[in-house]
PDB file of C-alpha atoms in Angstrom:
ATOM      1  CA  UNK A 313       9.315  11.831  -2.910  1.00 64.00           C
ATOM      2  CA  UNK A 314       7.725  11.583   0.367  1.00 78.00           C
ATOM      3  CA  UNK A 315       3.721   9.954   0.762  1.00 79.00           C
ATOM      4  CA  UNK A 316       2.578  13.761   2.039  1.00 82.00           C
ATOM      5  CA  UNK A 317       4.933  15.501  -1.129  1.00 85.00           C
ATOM      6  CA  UNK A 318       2.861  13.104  -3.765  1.00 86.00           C
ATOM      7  CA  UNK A 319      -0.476  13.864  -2.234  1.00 87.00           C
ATOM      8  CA  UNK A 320       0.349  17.686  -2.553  1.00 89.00           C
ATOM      9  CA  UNK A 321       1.128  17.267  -6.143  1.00 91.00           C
ATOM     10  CA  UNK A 322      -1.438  14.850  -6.864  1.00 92.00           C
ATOM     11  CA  UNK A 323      -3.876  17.228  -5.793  1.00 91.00           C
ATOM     12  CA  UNK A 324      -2.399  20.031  -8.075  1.00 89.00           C
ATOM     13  CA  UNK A 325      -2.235  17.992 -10.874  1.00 92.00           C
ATOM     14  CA  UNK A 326      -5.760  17.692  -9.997  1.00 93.00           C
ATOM     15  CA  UNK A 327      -6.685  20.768 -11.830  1.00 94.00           C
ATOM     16  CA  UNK A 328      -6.980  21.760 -15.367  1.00 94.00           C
ATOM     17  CA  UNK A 329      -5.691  25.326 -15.114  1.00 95.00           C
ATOM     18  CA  UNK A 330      -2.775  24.082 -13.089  1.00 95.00           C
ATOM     19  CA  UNK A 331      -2.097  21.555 -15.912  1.00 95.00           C
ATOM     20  CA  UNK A 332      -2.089  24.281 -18.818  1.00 96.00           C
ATOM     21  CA  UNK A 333       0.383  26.226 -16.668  1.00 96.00           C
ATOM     22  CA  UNK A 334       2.639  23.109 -16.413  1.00 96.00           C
ATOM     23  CA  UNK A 335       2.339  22.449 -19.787  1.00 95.00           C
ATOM     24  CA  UNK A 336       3.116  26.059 -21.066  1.00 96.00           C
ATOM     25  CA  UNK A 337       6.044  26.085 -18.402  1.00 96.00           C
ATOM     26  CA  UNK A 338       7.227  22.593 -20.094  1.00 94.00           C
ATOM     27  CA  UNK A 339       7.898  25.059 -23.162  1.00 94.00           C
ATOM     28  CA  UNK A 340       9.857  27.641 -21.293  1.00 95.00           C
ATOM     29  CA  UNK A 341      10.216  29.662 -17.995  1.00 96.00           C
ATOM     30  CA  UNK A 342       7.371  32.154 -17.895  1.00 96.00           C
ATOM     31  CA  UNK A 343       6.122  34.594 -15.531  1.00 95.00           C
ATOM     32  CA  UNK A 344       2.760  35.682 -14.306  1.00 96.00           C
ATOM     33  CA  UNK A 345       1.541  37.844 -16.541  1.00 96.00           C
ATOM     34  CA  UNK A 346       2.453  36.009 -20.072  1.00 95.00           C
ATOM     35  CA  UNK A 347       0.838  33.149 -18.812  1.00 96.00           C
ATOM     36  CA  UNK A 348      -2.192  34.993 -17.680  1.00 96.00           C
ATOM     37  CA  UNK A 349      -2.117  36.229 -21.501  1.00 95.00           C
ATOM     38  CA  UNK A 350      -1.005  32.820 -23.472  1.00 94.00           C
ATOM     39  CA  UNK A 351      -4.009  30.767 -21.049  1.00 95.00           C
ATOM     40  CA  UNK A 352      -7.090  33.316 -20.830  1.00 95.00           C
ATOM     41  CA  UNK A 353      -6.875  33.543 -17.561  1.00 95.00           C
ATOM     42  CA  UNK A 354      -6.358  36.853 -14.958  1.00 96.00           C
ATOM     43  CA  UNK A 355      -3.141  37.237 -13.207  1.00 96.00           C
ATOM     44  CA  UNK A 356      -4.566  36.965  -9.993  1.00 97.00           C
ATOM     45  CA  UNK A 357      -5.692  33.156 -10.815  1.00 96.00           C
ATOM     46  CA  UNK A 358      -2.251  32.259 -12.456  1.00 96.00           C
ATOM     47  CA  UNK A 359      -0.474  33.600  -8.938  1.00 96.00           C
ATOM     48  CA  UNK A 360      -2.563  31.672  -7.322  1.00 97.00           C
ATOM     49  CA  UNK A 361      -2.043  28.345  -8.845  1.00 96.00           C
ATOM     50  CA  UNK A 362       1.605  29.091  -9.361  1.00 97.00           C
ATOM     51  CA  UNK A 363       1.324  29.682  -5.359  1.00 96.00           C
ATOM     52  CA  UNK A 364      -0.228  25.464  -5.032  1.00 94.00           C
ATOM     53  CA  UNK A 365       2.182  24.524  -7.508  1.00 96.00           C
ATOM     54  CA  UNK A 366       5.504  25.684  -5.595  1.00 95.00           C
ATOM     55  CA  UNK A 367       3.823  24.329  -2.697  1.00 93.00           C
ATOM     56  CA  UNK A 368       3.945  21.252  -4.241  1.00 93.00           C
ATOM     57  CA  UNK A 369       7.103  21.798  -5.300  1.00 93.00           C
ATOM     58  CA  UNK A 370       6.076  21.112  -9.340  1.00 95.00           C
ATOM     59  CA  UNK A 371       7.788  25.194 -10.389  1.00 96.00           C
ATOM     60  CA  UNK A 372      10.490  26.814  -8.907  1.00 96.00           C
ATOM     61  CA  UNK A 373      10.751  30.592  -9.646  1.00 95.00           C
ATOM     62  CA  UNK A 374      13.563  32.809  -9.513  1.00 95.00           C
ATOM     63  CA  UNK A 375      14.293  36.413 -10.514  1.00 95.00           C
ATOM     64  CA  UNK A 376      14.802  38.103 -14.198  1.00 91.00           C
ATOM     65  CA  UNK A 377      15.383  41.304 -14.080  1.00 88.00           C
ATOM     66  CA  UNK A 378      12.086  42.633 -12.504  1.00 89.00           C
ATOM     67  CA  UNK A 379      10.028  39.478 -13.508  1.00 92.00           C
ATOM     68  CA  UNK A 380       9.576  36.721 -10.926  1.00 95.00           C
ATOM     69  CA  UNK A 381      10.018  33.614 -13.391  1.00 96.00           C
ATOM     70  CA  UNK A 382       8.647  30.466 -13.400  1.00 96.00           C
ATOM     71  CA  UNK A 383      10.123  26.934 -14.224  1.00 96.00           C
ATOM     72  CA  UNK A 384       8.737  23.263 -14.445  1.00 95.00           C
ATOM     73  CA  UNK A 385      10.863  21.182 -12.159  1.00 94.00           C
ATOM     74  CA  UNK A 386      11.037  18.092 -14.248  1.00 93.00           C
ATOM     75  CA  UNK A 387      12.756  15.924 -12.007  1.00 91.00           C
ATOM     76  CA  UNK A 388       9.305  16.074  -9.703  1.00 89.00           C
ATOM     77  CA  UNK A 389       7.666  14.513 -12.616  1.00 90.00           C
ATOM     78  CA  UNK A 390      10.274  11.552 -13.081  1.00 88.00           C
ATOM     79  CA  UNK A 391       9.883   9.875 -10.072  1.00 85.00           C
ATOM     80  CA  UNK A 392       7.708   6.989 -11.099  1.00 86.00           C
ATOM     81  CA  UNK A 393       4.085   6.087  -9.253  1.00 84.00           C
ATOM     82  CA  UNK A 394       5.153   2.494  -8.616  1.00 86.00           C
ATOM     83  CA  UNK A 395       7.811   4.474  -6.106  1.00 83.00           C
ATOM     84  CA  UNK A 396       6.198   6.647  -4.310  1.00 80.00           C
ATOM     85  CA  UNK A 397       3.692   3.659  -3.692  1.00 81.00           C
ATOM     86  CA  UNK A 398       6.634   1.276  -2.620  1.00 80.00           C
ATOM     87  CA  UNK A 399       7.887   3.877   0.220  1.00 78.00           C
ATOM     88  CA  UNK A 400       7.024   2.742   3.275  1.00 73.00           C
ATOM     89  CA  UNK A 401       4.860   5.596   5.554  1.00 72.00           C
ATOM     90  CA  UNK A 402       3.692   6.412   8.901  1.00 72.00           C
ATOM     91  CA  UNK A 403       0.293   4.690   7.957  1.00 77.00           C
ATOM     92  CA  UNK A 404       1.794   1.670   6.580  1.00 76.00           C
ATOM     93  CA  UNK A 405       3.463   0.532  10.173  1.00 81.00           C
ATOM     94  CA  UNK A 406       0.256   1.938  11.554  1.00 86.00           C
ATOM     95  CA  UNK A 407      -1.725  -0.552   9.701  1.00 87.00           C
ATOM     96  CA  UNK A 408       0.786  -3.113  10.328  1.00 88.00           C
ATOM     97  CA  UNK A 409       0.161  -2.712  14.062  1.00 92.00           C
ATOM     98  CA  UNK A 410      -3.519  -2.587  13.620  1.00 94.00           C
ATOM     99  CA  UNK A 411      -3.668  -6.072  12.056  1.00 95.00           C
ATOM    100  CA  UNK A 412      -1.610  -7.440  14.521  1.00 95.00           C
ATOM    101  CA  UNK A 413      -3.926  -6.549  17.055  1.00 96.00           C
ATOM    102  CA  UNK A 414      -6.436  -7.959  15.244  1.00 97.00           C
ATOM    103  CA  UNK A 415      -4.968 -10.985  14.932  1.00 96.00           C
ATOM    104  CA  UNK A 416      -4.181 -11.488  18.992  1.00 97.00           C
ATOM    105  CA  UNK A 417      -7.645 -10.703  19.175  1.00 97.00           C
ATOM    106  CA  UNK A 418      -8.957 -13.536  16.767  1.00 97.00           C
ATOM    107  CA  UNK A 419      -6.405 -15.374  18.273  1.00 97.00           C
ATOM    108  CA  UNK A 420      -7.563 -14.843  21.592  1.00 96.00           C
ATOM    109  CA  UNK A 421     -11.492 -15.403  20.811  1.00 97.00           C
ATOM    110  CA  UNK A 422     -10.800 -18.564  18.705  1.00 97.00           C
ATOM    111  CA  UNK A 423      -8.310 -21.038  20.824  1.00 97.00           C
ATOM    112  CA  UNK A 424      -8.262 -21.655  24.676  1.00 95.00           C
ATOM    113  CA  UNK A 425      -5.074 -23.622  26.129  1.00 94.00           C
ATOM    114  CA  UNK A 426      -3.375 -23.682  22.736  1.00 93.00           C
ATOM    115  CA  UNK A 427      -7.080 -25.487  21.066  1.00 96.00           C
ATOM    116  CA  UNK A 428      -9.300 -24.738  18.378  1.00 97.00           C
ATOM    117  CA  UNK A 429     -12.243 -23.799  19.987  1.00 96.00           C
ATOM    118  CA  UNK A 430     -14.268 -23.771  16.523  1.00 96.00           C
ATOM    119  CA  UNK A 431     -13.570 -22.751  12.959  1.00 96.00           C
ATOM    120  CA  UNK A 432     -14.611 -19.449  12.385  1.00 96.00           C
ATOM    121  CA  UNK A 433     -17.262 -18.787   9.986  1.00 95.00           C
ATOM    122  CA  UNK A 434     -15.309 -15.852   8.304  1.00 96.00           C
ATOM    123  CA  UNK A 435     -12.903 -16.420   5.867  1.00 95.00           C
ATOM    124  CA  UNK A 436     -10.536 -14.275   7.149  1.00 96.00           C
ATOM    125  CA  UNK A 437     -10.895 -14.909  10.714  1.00 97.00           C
ATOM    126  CA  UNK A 438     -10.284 -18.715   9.528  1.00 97.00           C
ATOM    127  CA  UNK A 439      -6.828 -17.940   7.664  1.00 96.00           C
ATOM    128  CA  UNK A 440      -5.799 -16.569  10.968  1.00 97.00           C
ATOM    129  CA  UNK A 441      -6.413 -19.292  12.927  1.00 97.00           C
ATOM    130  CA  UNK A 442      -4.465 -22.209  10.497  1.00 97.00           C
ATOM    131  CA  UNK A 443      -1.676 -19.566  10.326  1.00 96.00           C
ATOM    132  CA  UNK A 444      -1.797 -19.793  13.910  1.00 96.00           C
ATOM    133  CA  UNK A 445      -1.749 -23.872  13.529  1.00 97.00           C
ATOM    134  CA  UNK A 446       0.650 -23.792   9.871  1.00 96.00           C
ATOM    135  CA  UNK A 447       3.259 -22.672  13.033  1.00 95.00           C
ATOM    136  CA  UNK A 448       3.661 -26.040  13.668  1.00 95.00           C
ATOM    137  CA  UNK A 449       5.002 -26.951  10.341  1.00 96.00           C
ATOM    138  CA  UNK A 450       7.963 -26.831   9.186  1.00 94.00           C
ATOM    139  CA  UNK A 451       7.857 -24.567   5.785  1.00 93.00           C
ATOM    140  CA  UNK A 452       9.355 -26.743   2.939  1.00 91.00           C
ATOM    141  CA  UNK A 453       9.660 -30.277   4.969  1.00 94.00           C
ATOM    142  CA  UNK A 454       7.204 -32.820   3.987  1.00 95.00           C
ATOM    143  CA  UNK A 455       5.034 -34.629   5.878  1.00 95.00           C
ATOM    144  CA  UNK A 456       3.119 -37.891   5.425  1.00 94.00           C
ATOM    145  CA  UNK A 457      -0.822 -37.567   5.852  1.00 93.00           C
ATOM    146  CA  UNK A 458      -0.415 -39.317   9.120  1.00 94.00           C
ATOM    147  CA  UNK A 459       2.181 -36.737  10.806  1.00 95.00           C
ATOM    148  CA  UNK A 460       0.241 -33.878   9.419  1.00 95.00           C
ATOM    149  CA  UNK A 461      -2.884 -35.910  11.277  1.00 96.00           C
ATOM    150  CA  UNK A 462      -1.297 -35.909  14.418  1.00 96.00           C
ATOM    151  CA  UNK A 463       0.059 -32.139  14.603  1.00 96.00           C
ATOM    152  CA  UNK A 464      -3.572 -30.452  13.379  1.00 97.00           C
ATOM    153  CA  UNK A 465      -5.231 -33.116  15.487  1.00 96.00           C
ATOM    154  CA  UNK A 466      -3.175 -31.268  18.727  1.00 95.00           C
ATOM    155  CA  UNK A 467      -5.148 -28.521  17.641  1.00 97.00           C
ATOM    156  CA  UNK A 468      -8.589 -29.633  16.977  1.00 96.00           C
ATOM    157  CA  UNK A 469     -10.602 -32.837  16.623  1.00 95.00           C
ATOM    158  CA  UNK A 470     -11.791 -32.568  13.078  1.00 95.00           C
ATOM    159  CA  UNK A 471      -8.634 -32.762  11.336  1.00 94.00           C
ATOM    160  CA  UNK A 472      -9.974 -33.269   7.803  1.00 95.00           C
ATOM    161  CA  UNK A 473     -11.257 -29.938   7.652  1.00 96.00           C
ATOM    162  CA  UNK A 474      -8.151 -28.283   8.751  1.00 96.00           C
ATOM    163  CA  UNK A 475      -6.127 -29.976   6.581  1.00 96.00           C
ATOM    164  CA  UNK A 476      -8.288 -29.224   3.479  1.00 95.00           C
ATOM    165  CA  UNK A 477      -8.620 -25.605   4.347  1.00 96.00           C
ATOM    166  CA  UNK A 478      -5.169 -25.161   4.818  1.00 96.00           C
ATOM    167  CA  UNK A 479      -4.397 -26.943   1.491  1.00 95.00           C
ATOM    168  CA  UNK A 480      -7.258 -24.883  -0.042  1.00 95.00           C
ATOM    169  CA  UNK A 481      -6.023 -21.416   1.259  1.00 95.00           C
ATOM    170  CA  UNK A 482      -2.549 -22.318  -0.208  1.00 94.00           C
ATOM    171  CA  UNK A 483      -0.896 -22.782   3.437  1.00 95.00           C
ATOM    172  CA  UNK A 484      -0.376 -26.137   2.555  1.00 95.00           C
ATOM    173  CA  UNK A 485       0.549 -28.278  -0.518  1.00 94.00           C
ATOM    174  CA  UNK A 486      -0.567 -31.914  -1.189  1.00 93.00           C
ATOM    175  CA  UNK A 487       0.811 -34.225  -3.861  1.00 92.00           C
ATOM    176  CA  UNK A 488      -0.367 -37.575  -3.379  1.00 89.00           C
ATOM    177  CA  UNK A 489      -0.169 -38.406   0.343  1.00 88.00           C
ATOM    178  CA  UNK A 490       2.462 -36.202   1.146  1.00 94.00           C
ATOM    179  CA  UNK A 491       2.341 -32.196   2.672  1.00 95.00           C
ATOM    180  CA  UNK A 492       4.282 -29.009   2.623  1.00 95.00           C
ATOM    181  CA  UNK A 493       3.750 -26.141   4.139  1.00 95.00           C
ATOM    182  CA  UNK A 494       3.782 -23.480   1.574  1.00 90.00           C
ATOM    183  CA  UNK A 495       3.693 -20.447   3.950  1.00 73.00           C
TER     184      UNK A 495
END
């Protein structure tokens, strides 16, 4: 199920009518005018939910005779929410590129000929910028307190703070004097 098919049926679902008409249907195929009768309701305002509901493609109907039927497609209702939420959209990429941007950008502002120009006061705008100097670190190879030192000090002059906020933002990984970069 596609991002735009969820919304549709999340929407329907939305609805209290439209729920007693799925849940009748979940019984058996019905058409218009027995569910008007079974749910209190005119046959005007079931058509018209049954109308959102095949948009949403929750009911199918088909022909009986000279009733149009209606049936619960059940398979709609099996996909799971963790699913539809894994699926990658349109807006996810879109997103993706957005913070990307953002991140030249912070880039751009915060370092000048490959140096620190200043920690950033936000948090976020701070992970950025030891990202940006984690690079430099091998992920998984350890490093004495001295080498790790040397590369941050490339970077900027007060080394201590780098190193503790990337150790604090879980870039990078002390035990005793030796580093790793987690990330």
């Amino acid at each position: 199920m596609v991002e735009e098919e969820a919304i549709k049926l999340f929407k329907c679902l939305a609805d209290k009518s439209r729920m007693q008409i799925l849940k009748s249907l979940m019984m058996e195929d019905m058409y218009v005018e027995r569910l008007a009768e079974r749910l209190g309701l005119t046959p005007a305002t079931i058509s018209f939910h049954l109308k959102k509901l095949e948009d949403a493609k929750a009911v199918t109907s088909y022909k009986d005779q000279y009733y149009t039927m209606y049936s619960l497609q059940k398979e709609v209702f099996m996909t799971r929410i963790i699913d539809i939420i894994r699926e990658e959209s349109d807006e996810a990429r879109e997103q993706q590129r957005r913070e990307e941007n953002y991140r030249k950008k912070v880039i751009s502002a915060f370092f000048e000929y490959g140096r620190l120009k200043a920690i950033p006061a936000q948090r976020k705008k701070e992970k950025i910028c030891l990202e940006e100097i984690a690079g430099s670190f091998e992920i998984g190879k350890e490093y004495d307190e001295k080498e790790v030192n040397s590369i941050i000090k490339g970077f900027f002059d007060d080394y201590c703070t780098i190193r503790r906020d990337m150790i604090s933002e879980g870039i990078m990984q002390r035990k005793g004097t030796v580093y790793v970069r987690k990330k």
